């Protein structure tokens, strides 16, 4: 079989000595391709034809490394559910290397589930088909929603079972593409060891990779903290505006790049509830839907602590600078949140805009959804119908007693102020245009828990990829309200949601 050849760079291994361990993926006995992301392969400039066949499956299983590849397992630490683990690291992943994509951006290519590494601790280094296809589905859904995310390039079944609580499951390896795999926990690893020189080296590398405009500038380390805070504020606001619950926001699962990473026990909220938690291991609700902005701030404070020695020679001054960024985070987040909410409400930021009143309008809308246990995704979609003049679909989500009449009147008044000056005909046109804009920012098809489970069960238990492929297709066009994807817009029965538990993908 011809080896797949393409050029991988290894700047992480080359420039950062002592940050990773050279490591080779384990070979899989009989690799079989389950998924290959052609649009992503094209985006990063890979040879799609060469990677589609058997050679591709062998490559994505880690059996045939490209010439010159120097794969490594990366070191990192992390706060998991609030408790610090000084050594985590790639326990079941290897970074194959980096490519420069068509847009000139450096992207990591890593395998996940490719066997034990020096960081495996008690784990087997493996992954099962279900959780890896889950990472494909949610990652592609997030990407289609315009939310920064790592993405799956391929999944291959290894032909080897993995042992999990549920018994023997088919094993798989996922290939992940990321802007980088540098995490808050990567900084923590060296900071916890008092290795300030390496914290500094990592910061310089990170700035060069993610914020090249800041290279060599005075104040760049504080600038790095500010940039990460900015990216995370924007990211979490996007999560909140589509109802995404990450489920395991440990500091090792928060990237410096601002991409969503590690789709384990994640889920989309159904009936709106800030307390929604699906993860089986999150019994305290630390990572509940509504806690995510606060947890992001907490995680950023851990990053700030790791960077302290770089922020100023004087400890108090360093602390003041760090706290300045951390304290500014809630307002920054609120700003991103409101801008997303305004778009979803069909509102602009023209003369009629008033931040306080608009934020209250959005809050009160969410309060109505919460009180009525209304499906978050459908409610936004049906609000677009209301903008176009048809209230019936929205009303049908509520009971007669909980109908949001007073709120709708307030929202209409705000819309009317924005449209002031339009004639009666002009108002109808404005309503139609507003509805169209709203439908471009509030999805119709999301990765609903019951549909994801259905797809993964068929793939894992029956080797039937049909449901997975159909769901993936719908998720790649989340704003299209078609008869074909209607089943992906249907909420799960309430009793399914009430009993739904997600598990870490181990
Ligand atoms: P995660 O919860 O997937 O973000 O993983 C947390 C840590 O556990 C990371 O250091 C992983 O590399 C490690 N880990 C997770 N699953 C396994 C596994 N099956 N074998 C070895 N290490 C694992
Ligand atoms: Mg992780």
Short mmCIF file of C-alpha atoms and ligand atoms in Angstrom, two decimals:
data_model
loop_
_atom_site.label_atom_id
_atom_site.label_comp_id
_atom_site.label_asym_id
_atom_site.label_seq_id
_atom_site.Cartn_x
_atom_site.Cartn_y
_atom_site.Cartn_z
CA UNK A 1 0.00 0.00 0.00
CA UNK A 2 1.42 3.37 -0.97
CA UNK A 3 2.20 5.50 2.06
CA UNK A 4 0.35 8.77 2.19
CA UNK A 5 2.85 11.52 1.79
CA UNK A 6 2.41 15.03 3.02
CA UNK A 7 4.54 17.53 4.75
CA UNK A 8 4.02 17.93 8.45
CA UNK A 9 5.83 20.58 10.42
CA UNK A 10 6.66 20.08 14.09
CA UNK A 11 7.13 23.54 15.56
CA UNK A 12 5.75 22.51 18.94
CA UNK A 13 8.27 19.70 19.35
CA UNK A 14 11.08 21.69 17.74
CA UNK A 15 10.66 25.05 19.48
CA UNK A 16 9.53 23.79 22.87
CA UNK A 17 11.98 21.30 24.29
CA UNK A 18 10.62 19.56 27.37
CA UNK A 19 6.96 20.24 26.62
CA UNK A 20 6.18 16.88 25.08
CA UNK A 21 7.49 13.35 24.70
CA UNK A 22 8.25 11.76 21.31
CA UNK A 23 5.68 9.02 20.95
CA UNK A 24 4.29 6.77 18.26
CA UNK A 25 0.67 5.75 17.87
CA UNK A 26 -0.10 2.05 18.29
CA UNK A 27 -0.96 0.18 15.09
CA UNK A 28 -4.58 -0.87 14.60
CA UNK A 29 -5.16 -4.46 13.38
CA UNK A 30 -7.74 -3.72 10.69
CA UNK A 31 -8.49 -0.05 10.15
CA UNK A 32 -11.76 0.76 8.44
CA UNK A 33 -12.83 4.29 7.58
CA UNK A 34 -16.08 5.45 9.22
CA UNK A 35 -15.84 9.13 8.45
CA UNK A 36 -13.66 11.39 6.36
CA UNK A 37 -14.21 15.13 6.38
CA UNK A 38 -13.66 16.13 2.75
CA UNK A 39 -14.42 19.87 3.18
CA UNK A 40 -11.96 20.08 6.08
CA UNK A 41 -9.31 18.05 4.24
CA UNK A 42 -9.60 20.54 1.37
CA UNK A 43 -9.45 23.50 3.74
CA UNK A 44 -6.14 22.31 5.16
CA UNK A 45 -4.74 21.45 1.76
CA UNK A 46 -4.60 17.64 2.02
CA UNK A 47 -4.77 15.29 -0.95
CA UNK A 48 -8.37 14.12 -0.68
CA UNK A 49 -8.05 11.33 -3.23
CA UNK A 50 -4.98 9.84 -1.56
CA UNK A 51 -6.61 9.91 1.86
CA UNK A 52 -10.00 8.52 0.89
CA UNK A 53 -9.16 4.86 0.40
CA UNK A 54 -7.45 2.12 2.32
CA UNK A 55 -4.24 4.13 2.54
CA UNK A 56 -6.23 6.89 4.21
CA UNK A 57 -7.72 4.50 6.76
CA UNK A 58 -4.23 3.18 7.61
CA UNK A 59 -2.94 6.72 7.90
CA UNK A 60 -5.77 7.90 10.15
CA UNK A 61 -5.35 4.81 12.32
CA UNK A 62 -1.75 5.84 12.92
CA UNK A 63 -0.40 2.76 11.10
CA UNK A 64 1.41 4.62 8.37
CA UNK A 65 3.08 7.80 9.47
CA UNK A 66 4.01 10.35 6.83
CA UNK A 67 7.69 10.62 6.11
CA UNK A 68 9.51 12.86 8.54
CA UNK A 69 6.67 12.85 11.06
CA UNK A 70 7.80 13.26 14.65
CA UNK A 71 4.67 12.59 16.67
CA UNK A 72 4.61 13.65 20.32
CA UNK A 73 2.40 13.34 23.38
CA UNK A 74 1.95 16.77 24.98
CA UNK A 75 2.27 17.52 28.67
CA UNK A 76 -0.41 19.47 30.52
CA UNK A 77 -2.01 19.77 33.93
CA UNK A 78 -5.47 20.92 34.87
CA UNK A 79 -8.10 21.74 37.43
CA UNK A 80 -10.71 19.01 37.12
CA UNK A 81 -13.98 19.89 38.85
CA UNK A 82 -12.06 22.43 40.90
CA UNK A 83 -9.27 20.10 42.08
CA UNK A 84 -5.77 20.43 40.66
CA UNK A 85 -4.06 17.52 38.89
CA UNK A 86 -0.43 18.50 38.29
CA UNK A 87 0.01 15.90 35.56
CA UNK A 88 -2.56 14.99 32.95
CA UNK A 89 -1.20 15.23 29.41
CA UNK A 90 -2.09 13.35 26.25
CA UNK A 91 -3.06 10.02 27.77
CA UNK A 92 -4.63 8.75 24.59
CA UNK A 93 -3.58 11.22 21.94
CA UNK A 94 -0.55 12.05 19.87
CA UNK A 95 0.15 15.20 17.95
CA UNK A 96 1.26 14.07 14.49
CA UNK A 97 2.37 17.54 13.50
CA UNK A 98 1.17 20.75 11.95
CA UNK A 99 0.07 21.89 8.51
CA UNK A 100 -0.38 25.38 7.13
CA UNK A 101 -3.94 25.60 5.82
CA UNK A 102 -5.21 27.36 2.70
CA UNK A 103 -5.73 30.56 4.70
CA UNK A 104 -2.10 30.46 5.90
CA UNK A 105 -3.00 29.37 9.43
CA UNK A 106 -1.01 26.72 11.28
CA UNK A 107 -3.24 23.83 12.36
CA UNK A 108 -2.44 20.79 14.53
CA UNK A 109 -3.26 17.30 13.34
CA UNK A 110 -3.60 14.88 16.24
CA UNK A 111 -4.84 11.35 16.76
CA UNK A 112 -7.10 10.52 19.70
CA UNK A 113 -7.54 6.94 20.89
CA UNK A 114 -4.23 5.79 19.42
CA UNK A 115 -2.96 3.88 22.44
CA UNK A 116 -1.20 4.39 25.73
CA UNK A 117 1.40 7.10 26.25
CA UNK A 118 3.62 8.11 29.18
CA UNK A 119 0.64 10.24 30.33
CA UNK A 120 -1.96 7.47 30.35
CA UNK A 121 -2.01 6.90 34.12
CA UNK A 122 -4.57 4.11 34.62
CA UNK A 123 -6.23 4.50 31.21
CA UNK A 124 -5.95 2.22 28.20
CA UNK A 125 -5.22 5.01 25.75
CA UNK A 126 -8.12 3.90 23.58
CA UNK A 127 -11.42 5.32 22.39
CA UNK A 128 -14.70 3.75 21.29
CA UNK A 129 -16.60 4.32 18.05
CA UNK A 130 -19.63 5.97 19.71
CA UNK A 131 -17.84 8.79 21.55
CA UNK A 132 -15.58 9.52 18.57
CA UNK A 133 -18.53 9.82 16.16
CA UNK A 134 -20.15 12.00 18.80
CA UNK A 135 -17.16 14.34 18.61
CA UNK A 136 -17.64 14.46 14.82
CA UNK A 137 -21.33 15.34 15.10
CA UNK A 138 -21.07 18.01 17.75
CA UNK A 139 -17.90 19.55 16.32
CA UNK A 140 -19.38 19.78 12.82
CA UNK A 141 -22.62 21.17 14.27
CA UNK A 142 -20.69 23.87 16.12
CA UNK A 143 -18.65 24.70 13.03
CA UNK A 144 -21.81 25.05 10.93
CA UNK A 145 -23.19 27.38 13.61
CA UNK A 146 -20.14 29.58 13.18
CA UNK A 147 -18.71 28.69 16.60
CA UNK A 148 -14.93 28.29 16.85
CA UNK A 149 -14.13 24.62 17.36
CA UNK A 150 -11.59 21.90 16.85
CA UNK A 151 -12.83 19.57 14.12
CA UNK A 152 -12.73 15.91 13.29
CA UNK A 153 -10.90 15.10 10.08
CA UNK A 154 -11.49 11.36 10.18
CA UNK A 155 -12.65 8.45 12.29
CA UNK A 156 -11.50 4.90 11.68
CA UNK A 157 -12.66 1.76 13.42
CA UNK A 158 -9.57 -0.09 14.62
CA UNK A 159 -11.03 -3.60 14.49
CA UNK A 160 -10.08 -3.95 18.16
CA UNK A 161 -12.58 -3.91 21.02
CA UNK A 162 -12.14 -1.54 23.97
CA UNK A 163 -13.38 -2.46 27.42
CA UNK A 164 -15.70 -0.01 29.07
CA UNK A 165 -18.30 -0.14 31.84
CA UNK A 166 -20.89 -1.09 29.24
CA UNK A 167 -18.74 -4.05 28.14
CA UNK A 168 -16.63 -4.52 25.00
CA UNK A 169 -17.18 -1.72 22.47
CA UNK A 170 -15.76 -1.31 18.98
CA UNK A 171 -12.57 0.76 19.13
CA UNK A 172 -11.85 3.83 17.03
CA UNK A 173 -9.27 6.52 16.41
CA UNK A 174 -10.29 10.09 15.70
CA UNK A 175 -8.09 12.57 13.83
CA UNK A 176 -8.51 16.05 15.20
CA UNK A 177 -7.60 19.37 13.62
CA UNK A 178 -7.08 22.31 15.97
CA UNK A 179 -5.69 25.84 15.79
CA UNK A 180 -3.43 24.41 18.50
CA UNK A 181 -3.77 22.09 21.48
CA UNK A 182 -2.38 24.64 23.92
CA UNK A 183 -4.65 24.73 26.94
CA UNK A 184 -4.91 26.73 30.15
CA UNK A 185 -3.61 23.50 31.68
CA UNK A 186 -0.47 23.58 29.52
CA UNK A 187 0.59 26.79 31.29
CA UNK A 188 -0.43 25.33 34.63
CA UNK A 189 1.81 22.30 34.11
CA UNK A 190 4.97 24.42 34.16
CA UNK A 191 3.72 27.09 36.56
CA UNK A 192 2.93 24.41 39.15
CA UNK A 193 6.53 23.20 38.92
CA UNK A 194 7.84 26.73 39.40
CA UNK A 195 9.40 26.53 35.92
CA UNK A 196 8.97 30.20 35.03
CA UNK A 197 11.41 29.96 32.15
CA UNK A 198 9.18 27.42 30.41
CA UNK A 199 6.02 29.38 31.19
CA UNK A 200 7.68 32.30 29.45
CA UNK A 201 8.83 30.17 26.54
CA UNK A 202 5.32 28.79 26.11
CA UNK A 203 3.84 32.28 26.28
CA UNK A 204 6.22 33.51 23.57
CA UNK A 205 5.38 30.52 21.36
CA UNK A 206 1.65 31.00 21.95
CA UNK A 207 1.79 34.70 21.13
CA UNK A 208 3.70 33.98 17.91
CA UNK A 209 1.11 31.38 16.95
CA UNK A 210 -2.16 32.98 18.01
CA UNK A 211 -1.45 36.69 18.37
CA UNK A 212 1.43 37.36 15.99
CA UNK A 213 0.67 41.09 15.96
CA UNK A 214 1.87 41.19 19.59
CA UNK A 215 5.23 39.48 19.10
CA UNK A 216 7.99 41.41 20.81
CA UNK A 217 5.67 44.16 22.06
CA UNK A 218 6.00 45.47 25.60
CA UNK A 219 3.15 44.19 27.76
CA UNK A 220 2.59 41.20 25.49
CA UNK A 221 2.09 38.73 28.34
CA UNK A 222 -0.75 40.76 29.82
CA UNK A 223 -1.91 41.14 26.23
CA UNK A 224 -2.00 37.36 25.89
CA UNK A 225 -4.23 37.10 28.96
CA UNK A 226 -6.48 39.82 27.54
CA UNK A 227 -6.69 38.11 24.17
CA UNK A 228 -7.56 34.75 25.69
CA UNK A 229 -10.20 36.43 27.86
CA UNK A 230 -11.61 38.13 24.78
CA UNK A 231 -11.75 34.92 22.77
CA UNK A 232 -13.33 32.98 25.62
CA UNK A 233 -15.89 35.73 26.28
CA UNK A 234 -16.93 35.60 22.64
CA UNK A 235 -16.93 31.80 22.59
CA UNK A 236 -18.99 31.27 25.73
CA UNK A 237 -21.50 33.89 24.58
CA UNK A 238 -21.94 31.88 21.38
CA UNK A 239 -22.40 28.69 23.37
CA UNK A 240 -25.05 30.35 25.52
CA UNK A 241 -26.89 31.68 22.50
CA UNK A 242 -27.26 28.22 20.95
CA UNK A 243 -27.88 26.34 24.20
CA UNK A 244 -24.59 24.41 24.20
CA UNK A 245 -23.49 22.77 27.44
CA UNK A 246 -19.85 21.69 27.31
CA UNK A 247 -20.19 19.51 30.38
CA UNK A 248 -16.55 19.30 31.45
CA UNK A 249 -15.00 22.77 31.44
CA UNK A 250 -11.86 21.71 33.28
CA UNK A 251 -8.88 23.98 32.70
CA UNK A 252 -7.27 21.28 30.54
CA UNK A 253 -10.32 21.50 28.28
CA UNK A 254 -10.07 25.25 27.70
CA UNK A 255 -7.97 26.35 24.76
CA UNK A 256 -5.82 29.44 24.38
CA UNK A 257 -6.96 29.70 20.75
CA UNK A 258 -10.61 30.18 21.74
CA UNK A 259 -11.76 26.99 20.04
CA UNK A 260 -14.20 24.64 21.72
CA UNK A 261 -12.35 21.41 22.52
CA UNK A 262 -13.03 17.93 23.90
CA UNK A 263 -16.57 16.92 23.17
CA UNK A 264 -17.20 14.47 25.96
CA UNK A 265 -20.38 14.74 28.00
CA UNK A 266 -21.67 17.77 26.08
CA UNK A 267 -25.27 18.36 25.04
CA UNK A 268 -27.67 21.01 23.78
CA UNK A 269 -30.28 22.27 26.20
CA UNK A 270 -33.86 21.36 25.28
CA UNK A 271 -36.38 23.07 27.59
CA UNK A 272 -34.59 26.24 28.66
CA UNK A 273 -33.08 25.91 32.11
CA UNK A 274 -29.89 27.54 33.36
CA UNK A 275 -29.49 24.61 35.76
CA UNK A 276 -29.50 22.02 32.97
CA UNK A 277 -26.78 19.38 33.45
CA UNK A 278 -26.51 16.15 31.49
CA UNK A 279 -23.08 14.86 32.45
CA UNK A 280 -23.15 11.77 34.63
CA UNK A 281 -20.03 12.88 36.49
CA UNK A 282 -21.21 16.44 37.24
CA UNK A 283 -23.37 15.62 40.23
CA UNK A 284 -22.88 19.07 41.80
CA UNK A 285 -23.85 20.90 38.62
CA UNK A 286 -20.53 22.77 38.54
CA UNK A 287 -20.69 22.88 34.75
CA UNK A 288 -24.45 23.49 34.44
CA UNK A 289 -25.59 25.51 31.43
CA UNK A 290 -25.92 28.83 33.26
CA UNK A 291 -22.63 28.42 35.17
CA UNK A 292 -20.47 28.40 32.05
CA UNK A 293 -19.59 32.13 31.94
CA UNK A 294 -18.60 32.07 35.63
CA UNK A 295 -16.52 28.93 35.12
CA UNK A 296 -14.77 30.51 32.15
CA UNK A 297 -13.79 33.42 34.39
CA UNK A 298 -12.58 31.00 37.06
CA UNK A 299 -10.48 29.15 34.49
CA UNK A 300 -9.03 32.43 33.22
CA UNK A 301 -8.03 33.28 36.78
CA UNK A 302 -6.03 30.01 36.80
CA UNK A 303 -4.34 31.11 33.56
CA UNK A 304 -3.64 34.51 35.09
CA UNK A 305 -2.02 32.86 38.14
CA UNK A 306 0.22 30.85 35.87
CA UNK A 307 1.30 33.99 34.02
CA UNK A 308 1.83 36.16 37.14
CA UNK A 309 5.64 36.08 37.14
CA UNK A 310 5.57 37.43 33.57
CA UNK A 311 3.17 40.28 34.23
CA UNK A 312 5.39 42.48 36.43
CA UNK A 313 8.49 42.18 38.61
CA UNK A 314 6.51 43.40 41.57
CA UNK A 315 4.08 40.75 42.82
CA UNK A 316 1.36 43.19 43.86
CA UNK A 317 1.56 44.96 40.56
CA UNK A 318 1.38 41.65 38.67
CA UNK A 319 -1.68 40.69 40.71
CA UNK A 320 -3.37 44.05 40.03
CA UNK A 321 -2.81 43.68 36.31
CA UNK A 322 -4.13 40.13 36.27
CA UNK A 323 -7.17 41.05 38.35
CA UNK A 324 -7.91 43.91 36.00
CA UNK A 325 -8.40 41.42 33.17
CA UNK A 326 -10.31 38.87 35.24
CA UNK A 327 -12.63 41.52 36.71
CA UNK A 328 -13.35 42.90 33.25
CA UNK A 329 -14.42 39.50 31.97
CA UNK A 330 -18.10 39.55 33.05
CA UNK A 331 -18.75 42.86 31.27
CA UNK A 332 -16.89 41.70 28.19
CA UNK A 333 -18.93 38.50 28.15
CA UNK A 334 -22.17 40.44 28.66
CA UNK A 335 -21.30 42.60 25.69
CA UNK A 336 -20.79 39.58 23.42
CA UNK A 337 -23.90 37.92 24.77
CA UNK A 338 -26.05 40.98 24.12
CA UNK A 339 -24.75 41.40 20.63
CA UNK A 340 -25.71 37.78 19.85
CA UNK A 341 -29.06 38.15 21.57
CA UNK A 342 -29.84 41.31 19.61
CA UNK A 343 -29.28 39.49 16.37
CA UNK A 344 -31.53 36.66 17.56
CA UNK A 345 -34.18 39.20 18.56
CA UNK A 346 -33.93 40.75 15.11
CA UNK A 347 -32.65 44.01 16.54
CA UNK A 348 -29.91 46.26 15.30
CA UNK A 349 -27.65 48.65 17.15
CA UNK A 350 -28.94 51.82 15.52
CA UNK A 351 -30.55 54.84 17.18
CA UNK A 352 -33.26 52.75 18.85
CA UNK A 353 -30.67 50.62 20.64
CA UNK A 354 -30.38 50.91 24.40
CA UNK A 355 -28.06 48.36 26.04
CA UNK A 356 -29.82 48.24 29.37
CA UNK A 357 -33.32 47.99 27.91
CA UNK A 358 -32.27 45.45 25.26
CA UNK A 359 -30.49 43.26 27.81
CA UNK A 360 -33.61 43.38 29.99
CA UNK A 361 -35.75 42.46 27.00
CA UNK A 362 -33.53 39.43 26.31
CA UNK A 363 -33.44 38.44 30.00
CA UNK A 364 -37.21 38.63 30.26
CA UNK A 365 -37.61 36.50 27.15
CA UNK A 366 -35.38 33.84 28.71
CA UNK A 367 -37.32 34.10 31.96
CA UNK A 368 -40.52 33.32 30.04
CA UNK A 369 -38.87 30.32 28.40
CA UNK A 370 -37.64 29.14 31.77
CA UNK A 371 -41.00 29.56 33.50
CA UNK A 372 -42.82 27.73 30.71
CA UNK A 373 -40.06 25.08 30.20
CA UNK A 374 -40.07 26.00 26.54
CA UNK A 375 -37.71 24.42 24.03
CA UNK A 376 -34.89 26.95 23.64
CA UNK A 377 -34.12 26.31 19.97
CA UNK A 378 -37.70 26.18 18.76
CA UNK A 379 -38.66 29.29 20.71
CA UNK A 380 -36.08 31.42 18.91
CA UNK A 381 -37.11 29.99 15.56
CA UNK A 382 -40.78 30.63 16.26
CA UNK A 383 -39.99 34.18 17.30
CA UNK A 384 -38.78 34.70 13.74
CA UNK A 385 -42.21 33.58 12.50
CA UNK A 386 -43.73 36.12 14.86
CA UNK A 387 -41.50 38.80 13.34
CA UNK A 388 -42.96 37.85 9.96
CA UNK A 389 -46.45 38.35 11.40
CA UNK A 390 -47.43 34.81 12.38
CA UNK A 391 -47.62 34.40 16.17
CA UNK A 392 -49.39 31.03 16.09
CA UNK A 393 -46.30 28.76 15.97
CA UNK A 394 -44.74 30.60 18.92
CA UNK A 395 -47.98 30.54 20.91
CA UNK A 396 -48.31 26.82 20.32
CA UNK A 397 -45.13 26.29 22.37
CA UNK A 398 -46.76 27.95 25.40
CA UNK A 399 -49.96 27.17 27.28
CA UNK A 400 -52.71 29.77 26.99
CA UNK A 401 -51.95 30.92 30.54
CA UNK A 402 -48.20 31.30 29.97
CA UNK A 403 -48.44 33.02 26.55
CA UNK A 404 -45.84 35.79 26.45
CA UNK A 405 -48.26 38.53 25.35
CA UNK A 406 -46.87 41.39 27.40
CA UNK A 407 -43.33 40.51 26.37
CA UNK A 408 -44.29 40.28 22.68
CA UNK A 409 -45.88 43.72 22.88
CA UNK A 410 -42.66 45.15 24.34
CA UNK A 411 -40.52 43.46 21.69
CA UNK A 412 -42.80 44.73 18.91
CA UNK A 413 -42.57 48.22 20.26
CA UNK A 414 -38.77 48.00 20.21
CA UNK A 415 -38.85 46.67 16.63
CA UNK A 416 -41.26 49.42 15.61
CA UNK A 417 -38.95 52.10 17.02
CA UNK A 418 -36.20 50.68 14.89
CA UNK A 419 -38.41 50.66 11.81
CA UNK A 420 -39.80 54.14 12.48
CA UNK A 421 -40.58 56.07 9.36
CA UNK A 422 -41.55 53.02 7.32
CA UNK A 423 -45.04 53.08 5.82
CA UNK A 424 -47.58 50.35 6.64
CA UNK A 425 -46.30 48.40 3.62
CA UNK A 426 -42.77 49.18 4.65
CA UNK A 427 -43.46 47.69 8.08
CA UNK A 428 -44.58 44.42 6.56
CA UNK A 429 -41.43 44.33 4.47
CA UNK A 430 -39.35 45.18 7.55
CA UNK A 431 -40.99 42.27 9.42
CA UNK A 432 -40.22 39.83 6.63
CA UNK A 433 -36.63 41.02 6.39
CA UNK A 434 -36.26 40.83 10.18
CA UNK A 435 -37.58 37.26 10.21
CA UNK A 436 -35.10 36.29 7.48
CA UNK A 437 -32.22 37.79 9.47
CA UNK A 438 -33.34 36.00 12.63
CA UNK A 439 -33.48 32.66 10.83
CA UNK A 440 -29.83 33.10 9.88
CA UNK A 441 -28.72 33.24 13.50
CA UNK A 442 -31.11 30.87 15.26
CA UNK A 443 -30.78 27.28 14.08
CA UNK A 444 -33.58 24.93 13.24
CA UNK A 445 -31.64 21.65 13.36
CA UNK A 446 -29.36 21.09 16.36
CA UNK A 447 -27.65 17.95 17.68
CA UNK A 448 -30.51 16.90 19.93
CA UNK A 449 -29.63 14.28 22.50
CA UNK A 450 -32.10 11.63 21.35
CA UNK A 451 -31.04 11.96 17.71
CA UNK A 452 -27.35 11.81 18.58
CA UNK A 453 -27.91 8.68 20.67
CA UNK A 454 -29.96 7.07 17.92
CA UNK A 455 -27.18 7.70 15.39
CA UNK A 456 -24.39 6.48 17.67
CA UNK A 457 -26.24 3.35 18.74
CA UNK A 458 -26.87 2.34 15.12
CA UNK A 459 -23.22 2.95 14.22
CA UNK A 460 -21.76 1.26 17.27
CA UNK A 461 -24.14 -1.66 17.76
CA UNK A 462 -25.24 -2.42 14.18
CA UNK A 463 -22.43 -0.92 12.07
CA UNK A 464 -25.17 1.12 10.41
CA UNK A 465 -23.80 4.57 9.58
CA UNK A 466 -27.02 5.73 7.86
CA UNK A 467 -28.54 7.61 10.82
CA UNK A 468 -25.15 9.21 11.61
CA UNK A 469 -24.70 10.38 8.02
CA UNK A 470 -28.22 11.78 7.77
CA UNK A 471 -27.92 13.62 11.08
CA UNK A 472 -24.52 15.01 10.07
CA UNK A 473 -25.99 16.30 6.82
CA UNK A 474 -28.78 18.10 8.71
CA UNK A 475 -26.31 19.58 11.21
CA UNK A 476 -24.20 20.94 8.39
CA UNK A 477 -27.20 23.04 7.28
CA UNK A 478 -28.64 24.04 10.64
CA UNK A 479 -30.61 27.07 9.45
CA UNK A 480 -32.54 25.30 6.67
CA UNK A 481 -36.10 24.59 7.69
CA UNK A 482 -36.93 21.74 5.33
CA UNK A 483 -39.20 18.71 5.51
CA UNK A 484 -36.08 16.51 5.34
CA UNK A 485 -34.58 17.85 8.52
CA UNK A 486 -37.84 18.30 10.44
CA UNK A 487 -37.09 15.26 12.60
CA UNK A 488 -33.89 16.93 13.80
CA UNK A 489 -35.84 19.92 15.08
CA UNK A 490 -38.19 17.84 17.21
CA UNK A 491 -37.54 18.08 20.93
CA UNK A 492 -36.93 14.83 22.74
CA UNK A 493 -39.87 13.61 24.80
CA UNK A 494 -39.62 15.28 28.22
CA UNK A 495 -39.06 11.98 30.02
CA UNK A 496 -36.12 11.18 27.74
CA UNK A 497 -34.53 14.54 28.51
CA UNK A 498 -35.19 14.16 32.23
CA UNK A 499 -33.37 10.82 32.31
CA UNK A 500 -30.66 11.70 29.79
CA UNK A 501 -27.06 11.27 30.92
CA UNK A 502 -23.93 11.85 28.94
CA UNK A 503 -20.61 10.24 29.68
CA UNK A 504 -17.02 11.29 29.24
CA UNK A 505 -15.71 9.77 26.05
CA UNK A 506 -13.26 7.42 27.72
P1 LIG B 1 -10.77 14.27 29.11
O1 LIG B 1 -11.75 14.11 30.22
O2 LIG B 1 -11.07 13.45 27.90
O3 LIG B 1 -10.53 15.70 28.77
O4 LIG B 1 -9.41 13.65 29.66
C1 LIG B 1 -8.78 14.03 30.85
C2 LIG B 1 -7.43 13.36 30.96
O5 LIG B 1 -7.59 11.95 31.01
C3 LIG B 1 -6.49 13.63 29.81
O6 LIG B 1 -5.19 13.68 30.34
C4 LIG B 1 -6.67 12.42 28.92
O7 LIG B 1 -5.56 12.20 28.10
C5 LIG B 1 -6.86 11.33 29.94
N1 LIG B 1 -7.63 10.19 29.40
C6 LIG B 1 -8.94 10.16 29.09
N2 LIG B 1 -9.31 8.95 28.64
C7 LIG B 1 -8.20 8.18 28.65
C8 LIG B 1 -7.93 6.81 28.31
N3 LIG B 1 -8.87 6.00 27.85
N4 LIG B 1 -6.66 6.37 28.47
C9 LIG B 1 -5.70 7.18 28.94
N5 LIG B 1 -5.89 8.46 29.29
C10 LIG B 1 -7.13 8.96 29.15
MG1 LIG B 2 -9.46 16.81 27.73
#
